[in-house]
PDB file of C-alpha atoms in Angstrom:
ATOM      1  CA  UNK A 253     -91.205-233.821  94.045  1.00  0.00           C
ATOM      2  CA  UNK A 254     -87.350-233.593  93.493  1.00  0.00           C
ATOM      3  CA  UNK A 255     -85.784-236.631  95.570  1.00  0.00           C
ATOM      4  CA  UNK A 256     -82.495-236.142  97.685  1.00  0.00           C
ATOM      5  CA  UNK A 257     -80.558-239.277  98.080  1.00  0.00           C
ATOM      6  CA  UNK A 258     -77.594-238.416  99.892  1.00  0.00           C
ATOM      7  CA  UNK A 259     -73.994-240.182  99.670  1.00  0.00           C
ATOM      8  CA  UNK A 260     -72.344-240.937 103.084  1.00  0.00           C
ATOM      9  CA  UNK A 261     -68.761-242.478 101.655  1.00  0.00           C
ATOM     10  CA  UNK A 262     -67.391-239.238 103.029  1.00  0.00           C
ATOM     11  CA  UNK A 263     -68.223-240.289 106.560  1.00  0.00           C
ATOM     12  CA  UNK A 264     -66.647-243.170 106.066  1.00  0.00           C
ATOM     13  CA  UNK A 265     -63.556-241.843 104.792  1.00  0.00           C
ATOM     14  CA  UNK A 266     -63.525-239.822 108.203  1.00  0.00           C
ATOM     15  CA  UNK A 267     -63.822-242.940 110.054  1.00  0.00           C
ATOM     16  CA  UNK A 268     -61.243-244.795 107.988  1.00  0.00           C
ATOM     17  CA  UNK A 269     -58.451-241.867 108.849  1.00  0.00           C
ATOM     18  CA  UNK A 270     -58.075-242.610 112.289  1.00  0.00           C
ATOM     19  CA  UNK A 271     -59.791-246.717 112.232  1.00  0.00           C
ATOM     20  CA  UNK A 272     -61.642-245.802 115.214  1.00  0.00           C
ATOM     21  CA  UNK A 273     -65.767-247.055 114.780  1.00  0.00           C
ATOM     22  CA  UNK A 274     -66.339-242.821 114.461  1.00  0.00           C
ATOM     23  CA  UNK A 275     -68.028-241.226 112.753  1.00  0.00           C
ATOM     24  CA  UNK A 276     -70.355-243.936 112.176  1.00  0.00           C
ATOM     25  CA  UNK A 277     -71.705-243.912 108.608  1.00  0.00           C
ATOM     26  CA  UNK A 278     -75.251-245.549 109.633  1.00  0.00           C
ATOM     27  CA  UNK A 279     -76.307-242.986 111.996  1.00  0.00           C
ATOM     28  CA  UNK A 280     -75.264-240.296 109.083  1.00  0.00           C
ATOM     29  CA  UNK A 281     -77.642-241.843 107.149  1.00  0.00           C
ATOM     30  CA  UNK A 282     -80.413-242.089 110.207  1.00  0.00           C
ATOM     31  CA  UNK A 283     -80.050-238.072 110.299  1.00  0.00           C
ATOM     32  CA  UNK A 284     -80.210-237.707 107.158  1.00  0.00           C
ATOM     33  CA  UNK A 285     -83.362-239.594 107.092  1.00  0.00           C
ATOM     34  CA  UNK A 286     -84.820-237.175 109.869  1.00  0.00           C
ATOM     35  CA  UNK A 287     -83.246-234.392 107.625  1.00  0.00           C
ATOM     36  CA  UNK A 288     -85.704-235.063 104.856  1.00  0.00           C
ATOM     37  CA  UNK A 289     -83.597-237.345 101.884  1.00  0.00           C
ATOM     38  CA  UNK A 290     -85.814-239.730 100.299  1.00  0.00           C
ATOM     39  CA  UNK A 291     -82.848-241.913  99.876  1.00  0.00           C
ATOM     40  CA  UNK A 292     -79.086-242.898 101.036  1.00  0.00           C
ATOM     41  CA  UNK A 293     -75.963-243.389  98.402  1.00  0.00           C
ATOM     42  CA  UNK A 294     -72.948-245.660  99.415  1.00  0.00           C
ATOM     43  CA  UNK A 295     -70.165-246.453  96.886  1.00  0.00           C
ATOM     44  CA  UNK A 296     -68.538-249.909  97.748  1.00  0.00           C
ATOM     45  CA  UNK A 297     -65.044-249.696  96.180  1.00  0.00           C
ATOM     46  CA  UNK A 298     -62.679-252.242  95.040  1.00  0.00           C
ATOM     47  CA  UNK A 299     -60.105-250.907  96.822  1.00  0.00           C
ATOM     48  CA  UNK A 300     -62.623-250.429 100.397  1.00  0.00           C
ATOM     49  CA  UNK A 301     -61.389-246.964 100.613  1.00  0.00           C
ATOM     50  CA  UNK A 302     -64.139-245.736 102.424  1.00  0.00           C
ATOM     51  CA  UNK A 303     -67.216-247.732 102.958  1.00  0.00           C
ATOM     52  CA  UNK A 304     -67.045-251.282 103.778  1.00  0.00           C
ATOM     53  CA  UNK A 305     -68.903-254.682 103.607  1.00  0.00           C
ATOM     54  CA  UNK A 306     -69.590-254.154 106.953  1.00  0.00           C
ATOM     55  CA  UNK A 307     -71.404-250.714 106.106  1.00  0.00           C
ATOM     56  CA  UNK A 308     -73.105-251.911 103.539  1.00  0.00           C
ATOM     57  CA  UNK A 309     -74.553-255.053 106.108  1.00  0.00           C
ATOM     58  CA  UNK A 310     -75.520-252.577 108.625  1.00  0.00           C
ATOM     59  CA  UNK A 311     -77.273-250.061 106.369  1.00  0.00           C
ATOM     60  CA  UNK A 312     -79.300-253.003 104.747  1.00  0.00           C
ATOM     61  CA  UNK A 313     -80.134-254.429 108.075  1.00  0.00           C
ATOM     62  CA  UNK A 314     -80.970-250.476 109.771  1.00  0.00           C
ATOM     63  CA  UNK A 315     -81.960-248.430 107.045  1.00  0.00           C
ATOM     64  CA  UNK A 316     -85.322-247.340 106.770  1.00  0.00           C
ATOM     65  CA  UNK A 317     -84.644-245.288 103.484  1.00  0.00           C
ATOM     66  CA  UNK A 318     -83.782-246.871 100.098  1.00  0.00           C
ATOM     67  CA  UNK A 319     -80.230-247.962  99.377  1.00  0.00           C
ATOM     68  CA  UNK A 320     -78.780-246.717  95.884  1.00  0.00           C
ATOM     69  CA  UNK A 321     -75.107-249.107  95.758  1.00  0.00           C
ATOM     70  CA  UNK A 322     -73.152-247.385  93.971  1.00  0.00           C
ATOM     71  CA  UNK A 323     -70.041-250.231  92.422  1.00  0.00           C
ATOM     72  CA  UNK A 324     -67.727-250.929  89.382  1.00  0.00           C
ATOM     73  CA  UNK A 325     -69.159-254.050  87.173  1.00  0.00           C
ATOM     74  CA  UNK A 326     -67.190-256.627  88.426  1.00  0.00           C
ATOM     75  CA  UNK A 327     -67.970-260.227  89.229  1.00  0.00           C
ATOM     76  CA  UNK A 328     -67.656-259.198  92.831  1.00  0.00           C
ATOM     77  CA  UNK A 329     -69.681-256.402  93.432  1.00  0.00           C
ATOM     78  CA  UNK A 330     -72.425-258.350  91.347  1.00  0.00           C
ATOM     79  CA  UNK A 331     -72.067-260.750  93.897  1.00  0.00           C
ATOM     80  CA  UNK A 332     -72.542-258.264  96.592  1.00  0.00           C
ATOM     81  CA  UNK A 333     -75.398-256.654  95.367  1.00  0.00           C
ATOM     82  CA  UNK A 334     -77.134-260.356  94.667  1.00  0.00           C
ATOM     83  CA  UNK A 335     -76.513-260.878  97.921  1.00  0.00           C
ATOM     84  CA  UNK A 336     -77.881-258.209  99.228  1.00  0.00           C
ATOM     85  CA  UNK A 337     -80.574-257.273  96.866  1.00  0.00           C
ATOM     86  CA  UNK A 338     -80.604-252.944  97.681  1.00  0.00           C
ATOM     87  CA  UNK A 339     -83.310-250.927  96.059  1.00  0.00           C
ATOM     88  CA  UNK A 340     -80.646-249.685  93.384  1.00  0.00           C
ATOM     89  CA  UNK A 341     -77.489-250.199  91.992  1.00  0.00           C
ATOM     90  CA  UNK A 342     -75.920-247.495  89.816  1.00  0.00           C
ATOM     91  CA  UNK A 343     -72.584-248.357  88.121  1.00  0.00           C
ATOM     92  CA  UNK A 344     -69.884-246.454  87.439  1.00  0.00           C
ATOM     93  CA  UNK A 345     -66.365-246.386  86.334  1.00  0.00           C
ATOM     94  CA  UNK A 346     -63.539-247.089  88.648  1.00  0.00           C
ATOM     95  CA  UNK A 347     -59.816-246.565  88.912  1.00  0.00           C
ATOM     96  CA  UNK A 348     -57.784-247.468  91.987  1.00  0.00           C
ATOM     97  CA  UNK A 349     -55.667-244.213  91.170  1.00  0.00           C
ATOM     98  CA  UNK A 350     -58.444-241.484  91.259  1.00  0.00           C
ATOM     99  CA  UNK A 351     -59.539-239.321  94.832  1.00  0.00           C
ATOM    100  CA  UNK A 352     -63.190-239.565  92.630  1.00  0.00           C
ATOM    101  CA  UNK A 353     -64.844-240.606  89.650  1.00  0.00           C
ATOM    102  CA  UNK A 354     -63.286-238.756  86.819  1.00  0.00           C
ATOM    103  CA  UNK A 355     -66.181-238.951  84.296  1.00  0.00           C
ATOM    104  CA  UNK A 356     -68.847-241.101  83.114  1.00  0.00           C
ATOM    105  CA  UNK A 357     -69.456-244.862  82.442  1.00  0.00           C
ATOM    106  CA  UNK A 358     -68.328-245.798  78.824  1.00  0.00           C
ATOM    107  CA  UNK A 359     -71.931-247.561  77.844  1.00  0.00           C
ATOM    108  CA  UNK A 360     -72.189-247.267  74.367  1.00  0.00           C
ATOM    109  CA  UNK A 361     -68.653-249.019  73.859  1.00  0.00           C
ATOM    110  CA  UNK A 362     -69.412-251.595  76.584  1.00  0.00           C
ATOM    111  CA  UNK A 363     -73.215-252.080  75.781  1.00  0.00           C
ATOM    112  CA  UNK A 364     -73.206-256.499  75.927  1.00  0.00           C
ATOM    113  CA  UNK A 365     -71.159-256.681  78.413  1.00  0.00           C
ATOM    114  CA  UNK A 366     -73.064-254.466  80.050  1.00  0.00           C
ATOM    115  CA  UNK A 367     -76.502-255.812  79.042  1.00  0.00           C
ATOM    116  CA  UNK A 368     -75.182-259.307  80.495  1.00  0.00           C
ATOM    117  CA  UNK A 369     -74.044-257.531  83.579  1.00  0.00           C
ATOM    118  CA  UNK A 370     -77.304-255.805  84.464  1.00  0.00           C
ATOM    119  CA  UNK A 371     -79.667-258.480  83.908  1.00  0.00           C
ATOM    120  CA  UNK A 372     -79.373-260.577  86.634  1.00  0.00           C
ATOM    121  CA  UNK A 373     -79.502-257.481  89.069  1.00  0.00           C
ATOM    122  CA  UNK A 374     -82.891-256.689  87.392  1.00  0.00           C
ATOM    123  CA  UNK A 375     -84.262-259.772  87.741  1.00  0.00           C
ATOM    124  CA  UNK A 376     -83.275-259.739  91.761  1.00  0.00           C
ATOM    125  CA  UNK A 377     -85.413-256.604  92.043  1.00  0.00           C
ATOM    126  CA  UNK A 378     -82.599-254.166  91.416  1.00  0.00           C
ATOM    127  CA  UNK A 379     -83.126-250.621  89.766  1.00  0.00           C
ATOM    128  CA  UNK A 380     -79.817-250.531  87.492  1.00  0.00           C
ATOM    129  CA  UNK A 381     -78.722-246.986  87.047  1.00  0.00           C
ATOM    130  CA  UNK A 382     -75.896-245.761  84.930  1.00  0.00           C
ATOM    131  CA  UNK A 383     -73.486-243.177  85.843  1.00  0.00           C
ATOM    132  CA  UNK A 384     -72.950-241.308  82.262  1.00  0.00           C
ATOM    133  CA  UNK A 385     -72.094-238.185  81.018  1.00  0.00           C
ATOM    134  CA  UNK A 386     -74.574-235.814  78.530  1.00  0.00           C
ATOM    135  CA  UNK A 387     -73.557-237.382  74.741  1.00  0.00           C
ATOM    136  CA  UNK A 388     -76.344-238.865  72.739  1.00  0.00           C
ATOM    137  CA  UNK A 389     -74.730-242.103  72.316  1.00  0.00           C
ATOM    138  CA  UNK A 390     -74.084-243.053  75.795  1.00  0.00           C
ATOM    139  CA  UNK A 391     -78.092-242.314  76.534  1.00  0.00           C
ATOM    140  CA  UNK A 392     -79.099-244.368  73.692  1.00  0.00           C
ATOM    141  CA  UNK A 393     -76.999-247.228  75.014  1.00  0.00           C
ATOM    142  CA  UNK A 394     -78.178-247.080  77.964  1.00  0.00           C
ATOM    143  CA  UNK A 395     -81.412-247.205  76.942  1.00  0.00           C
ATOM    144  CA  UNK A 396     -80.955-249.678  74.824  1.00  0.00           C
ATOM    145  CA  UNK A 397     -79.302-252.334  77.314  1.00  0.00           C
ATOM    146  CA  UNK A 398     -82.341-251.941  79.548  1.00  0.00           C
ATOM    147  CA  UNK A 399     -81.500-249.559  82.201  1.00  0.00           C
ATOM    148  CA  UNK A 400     -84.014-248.409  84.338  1.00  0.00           C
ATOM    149  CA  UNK A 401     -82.399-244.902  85.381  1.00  0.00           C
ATOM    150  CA  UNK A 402     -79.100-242.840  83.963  1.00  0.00           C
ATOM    151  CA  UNK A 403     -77.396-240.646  86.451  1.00  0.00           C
ATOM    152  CA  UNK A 404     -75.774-237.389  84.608  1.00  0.00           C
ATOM    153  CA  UNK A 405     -72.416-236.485  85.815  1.00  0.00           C
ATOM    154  CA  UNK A 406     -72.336-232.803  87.065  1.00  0.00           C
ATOM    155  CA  UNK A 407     -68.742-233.094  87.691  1.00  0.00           C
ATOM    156  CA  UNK A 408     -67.417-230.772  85.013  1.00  0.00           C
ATOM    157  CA  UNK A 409     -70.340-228.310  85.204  1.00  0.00           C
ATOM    158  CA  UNK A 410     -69.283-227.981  88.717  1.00  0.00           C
ATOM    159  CA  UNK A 411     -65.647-227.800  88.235  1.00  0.00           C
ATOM    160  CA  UNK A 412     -65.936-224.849  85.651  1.00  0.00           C
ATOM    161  CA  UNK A 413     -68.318-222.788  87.994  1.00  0.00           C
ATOM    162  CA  UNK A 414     -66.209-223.216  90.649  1.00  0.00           C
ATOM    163  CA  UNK A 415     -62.716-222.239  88.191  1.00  0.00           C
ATOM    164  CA  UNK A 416     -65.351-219.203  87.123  1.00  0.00           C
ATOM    165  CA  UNK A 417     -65.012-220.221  83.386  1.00  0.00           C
ATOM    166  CA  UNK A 418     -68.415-218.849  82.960  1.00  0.00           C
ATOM    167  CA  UNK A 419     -68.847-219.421  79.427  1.00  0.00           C
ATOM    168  CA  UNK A 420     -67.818-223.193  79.549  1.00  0.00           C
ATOM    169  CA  UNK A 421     -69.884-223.722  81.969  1.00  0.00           C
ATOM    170  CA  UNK A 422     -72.883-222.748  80.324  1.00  0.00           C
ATOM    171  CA  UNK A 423     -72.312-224.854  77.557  1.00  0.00           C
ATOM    172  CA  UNK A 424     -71.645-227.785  79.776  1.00  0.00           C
ATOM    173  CA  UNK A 425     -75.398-226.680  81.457  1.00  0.00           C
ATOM    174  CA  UNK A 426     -77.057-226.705  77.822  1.00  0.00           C
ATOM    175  CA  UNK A 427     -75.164-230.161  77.254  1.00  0.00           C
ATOM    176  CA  UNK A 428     -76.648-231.597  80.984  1.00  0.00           C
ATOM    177  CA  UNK A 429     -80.108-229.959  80.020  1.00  0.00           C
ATOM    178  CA  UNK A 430     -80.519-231.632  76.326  1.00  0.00           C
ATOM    179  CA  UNK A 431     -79.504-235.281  78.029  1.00  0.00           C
ATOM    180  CA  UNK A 432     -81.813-234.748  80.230  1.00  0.00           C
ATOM    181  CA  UNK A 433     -84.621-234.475  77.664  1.00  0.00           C
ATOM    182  CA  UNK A 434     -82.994-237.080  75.197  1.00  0.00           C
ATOM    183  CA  UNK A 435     -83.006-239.448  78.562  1.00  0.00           C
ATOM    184  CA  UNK A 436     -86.365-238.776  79.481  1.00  0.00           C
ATOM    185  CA  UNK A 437     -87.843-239.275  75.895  1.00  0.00           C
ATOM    186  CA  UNK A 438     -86.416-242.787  75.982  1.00  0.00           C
ATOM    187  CA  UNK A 439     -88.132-243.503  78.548  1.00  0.00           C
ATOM    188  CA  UNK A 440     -85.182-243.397  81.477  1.00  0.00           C
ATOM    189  CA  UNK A 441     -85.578-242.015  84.180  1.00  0.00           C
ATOM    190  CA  UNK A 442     -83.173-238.885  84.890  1.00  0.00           C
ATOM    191  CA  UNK A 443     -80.890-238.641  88.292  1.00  0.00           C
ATOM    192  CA  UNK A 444     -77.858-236.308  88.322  1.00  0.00           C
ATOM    193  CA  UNK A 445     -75.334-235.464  90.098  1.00  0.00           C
ATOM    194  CA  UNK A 446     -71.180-234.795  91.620  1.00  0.00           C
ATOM    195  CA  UNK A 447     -70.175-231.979  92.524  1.00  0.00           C
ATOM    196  CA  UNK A 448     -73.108-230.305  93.279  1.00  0.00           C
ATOM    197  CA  UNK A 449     -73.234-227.448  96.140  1.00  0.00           C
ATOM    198  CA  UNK A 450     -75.509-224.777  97.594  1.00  0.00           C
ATOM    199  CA  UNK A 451     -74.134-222.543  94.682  1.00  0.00           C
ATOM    200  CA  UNK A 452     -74.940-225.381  91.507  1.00  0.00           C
ATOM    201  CA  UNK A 453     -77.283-227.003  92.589  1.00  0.00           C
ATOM    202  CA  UNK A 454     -80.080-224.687  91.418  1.00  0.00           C
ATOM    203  CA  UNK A 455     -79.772-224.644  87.728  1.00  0.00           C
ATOM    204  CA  UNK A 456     -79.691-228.649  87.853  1.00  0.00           C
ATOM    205  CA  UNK A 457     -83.032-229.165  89.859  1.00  0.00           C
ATOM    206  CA  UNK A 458     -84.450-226.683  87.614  1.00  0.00           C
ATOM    207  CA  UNK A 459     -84.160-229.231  85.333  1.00  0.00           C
ATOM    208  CA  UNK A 460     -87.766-230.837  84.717  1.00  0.00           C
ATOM    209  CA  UNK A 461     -86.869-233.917  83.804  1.00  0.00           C
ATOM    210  CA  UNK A 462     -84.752-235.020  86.752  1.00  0.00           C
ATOM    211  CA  UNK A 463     -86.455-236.637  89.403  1.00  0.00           C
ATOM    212  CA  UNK A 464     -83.599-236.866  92.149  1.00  0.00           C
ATOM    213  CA  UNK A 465     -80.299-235.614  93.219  1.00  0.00           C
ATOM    214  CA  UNK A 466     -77.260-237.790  94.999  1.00  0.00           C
ATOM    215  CA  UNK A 467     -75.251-235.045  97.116  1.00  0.00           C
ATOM    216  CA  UNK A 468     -72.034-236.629  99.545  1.00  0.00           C
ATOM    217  CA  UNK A 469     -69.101-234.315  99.453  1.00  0.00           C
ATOM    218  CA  UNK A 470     -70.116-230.960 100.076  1.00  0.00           C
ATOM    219  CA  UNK A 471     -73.272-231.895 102.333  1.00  0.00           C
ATOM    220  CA  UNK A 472     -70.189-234.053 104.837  1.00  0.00           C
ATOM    221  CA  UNK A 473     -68.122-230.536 104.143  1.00  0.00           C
ATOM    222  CA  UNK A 474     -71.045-228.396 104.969  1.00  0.00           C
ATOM    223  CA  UNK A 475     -71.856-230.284 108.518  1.00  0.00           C
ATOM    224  CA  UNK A 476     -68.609-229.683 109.636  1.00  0.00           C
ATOM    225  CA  UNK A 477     -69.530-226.413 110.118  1.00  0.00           C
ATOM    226  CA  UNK A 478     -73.588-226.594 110.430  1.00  0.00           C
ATOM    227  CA  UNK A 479     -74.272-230.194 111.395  1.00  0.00           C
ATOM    228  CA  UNK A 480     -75.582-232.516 108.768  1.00  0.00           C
ATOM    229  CA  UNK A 481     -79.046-232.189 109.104  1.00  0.00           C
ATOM    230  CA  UNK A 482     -78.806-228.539 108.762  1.00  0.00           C
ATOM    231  CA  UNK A 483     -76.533-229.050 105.813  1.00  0.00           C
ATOM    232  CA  UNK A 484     -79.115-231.475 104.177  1.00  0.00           C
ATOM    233  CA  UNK A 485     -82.037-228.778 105.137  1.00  0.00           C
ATOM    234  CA  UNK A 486     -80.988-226.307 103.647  1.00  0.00           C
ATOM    235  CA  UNK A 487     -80.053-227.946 100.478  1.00  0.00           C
ATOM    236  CA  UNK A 488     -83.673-229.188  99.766  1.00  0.00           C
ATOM    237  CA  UNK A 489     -84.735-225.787 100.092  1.00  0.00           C
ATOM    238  CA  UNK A 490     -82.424-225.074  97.667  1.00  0.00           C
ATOM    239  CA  UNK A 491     -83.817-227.477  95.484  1.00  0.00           C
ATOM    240  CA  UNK A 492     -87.137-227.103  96.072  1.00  0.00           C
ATOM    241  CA  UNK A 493     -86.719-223.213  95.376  1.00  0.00           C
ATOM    242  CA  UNK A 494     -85.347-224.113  91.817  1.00  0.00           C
ATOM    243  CA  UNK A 495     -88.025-226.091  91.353  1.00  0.00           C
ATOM    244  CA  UNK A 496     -90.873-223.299  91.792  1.00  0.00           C
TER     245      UNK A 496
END
């Protein structure tokens, strides 16, 4: 079955407009558990923008679902996530001026630093993803350096649906779907996701060879108006209607 692991940074970011304890990002993630997601994303910035330590304690300490830390390979994250040993990190790339990640992580011209990064979170137990866009090269690296899982960025795909640049985004579809089989064929588990909503999301968990789904921004949008387990409902069904 197509897993759901969704991102609560959003809640966070909520909670960090007004530095009140509300809305408290751990009992997101408990509804979202009683929602249905098989899993619960936090990204840990450098800059603590919207989750923090202190979420990341609590959600090791409370959560009953796996934790998929999402961080930038630095020293100190590394030393976070040895510390704290969560089912899966996924790295990405990180700049203190973006509202969100911008793209994917630049693997195949980072591959032994990367390697040397990654191996020490392996041997803790960690499942090292990679947050990457669709070209060849960055799949082979990744595969290469020993990463368990790659993560395809649907940013753009969404973006030109959205901007109704239908054409482009078809392309950008075909480019998701062929990573998707290159990944899988070297033996990596496939993940995607950013971006996604009700409207995208069906046309990427068509997509046979991914085997879950990380959804924050629009499923915090969504509750605002439906609650967030009605907003994580009704996005399985979603995905579990592209699926059939």
């Amino acid at each position: 079955m197509l897993r759901l692991g969704v991102n609560i940074d959003h809640v966070a970011t909520i909670r960090n407009a007004r530095g009140t304890p509300w809305p408290d990002p751990l009992r997101a993630a408990r509804i979202a558990a009683e929602a249905g997601a098989d899993g619960i994303t936090a990204h840990l910035r450098e800059d603590r923008r919207h989750i923090s330590d202190s979420d990341i304690d609590a959600l090791m300490e409370h959560l009953d679902l796996p934790l998929n830390l999402e961080m930038a390979a630095t020293e100190e994250m590394q030393r976070i996530a040895l510390r704290h040993r969560p089912h899966a990190v996924c790295l990405v790339p990180e700049k203190r001026e973006e509202r969100t990640t911008e793209g994917g992580l630049d693997v195949a011209g980072n591959d032994n630093m990367l390697a040397d990064f990654i191996a020490p979170l392996r041997e803790a137990g960690c499942r090292v993803s990679l947050f990457i866009g669709h070209e060849p090269a960055q799949i082979e690296a990744a595969a290469r350096i020993g990463a368990a899982v790659v993560e395809l960025h649907t940013g753009a795909y969404c973006d030109l649906d959205t901007e109704g640049l239908i054409a482009e985004r078809d392309a950008e579809l075909a480019g998701l779907t062929e990573g998707a089989r290159l990944a899988a064929d070297l033996g990596l588990e496939v993940h995607a996701g950013h971006g996604l909503t009700f409207d995208t999301v069906g046309p990427i968990a068509a997509l046979p060879q991914v085997a879950e789904l990380n959804i924050g921004h629009f499923l915090i949008s969504e509750s605002v108006f439906t609650g967030l387990g009605e907003a994580i409902r009704e996005m399985r069904r979603r995905m579990e209607e592209a699926r059939k």
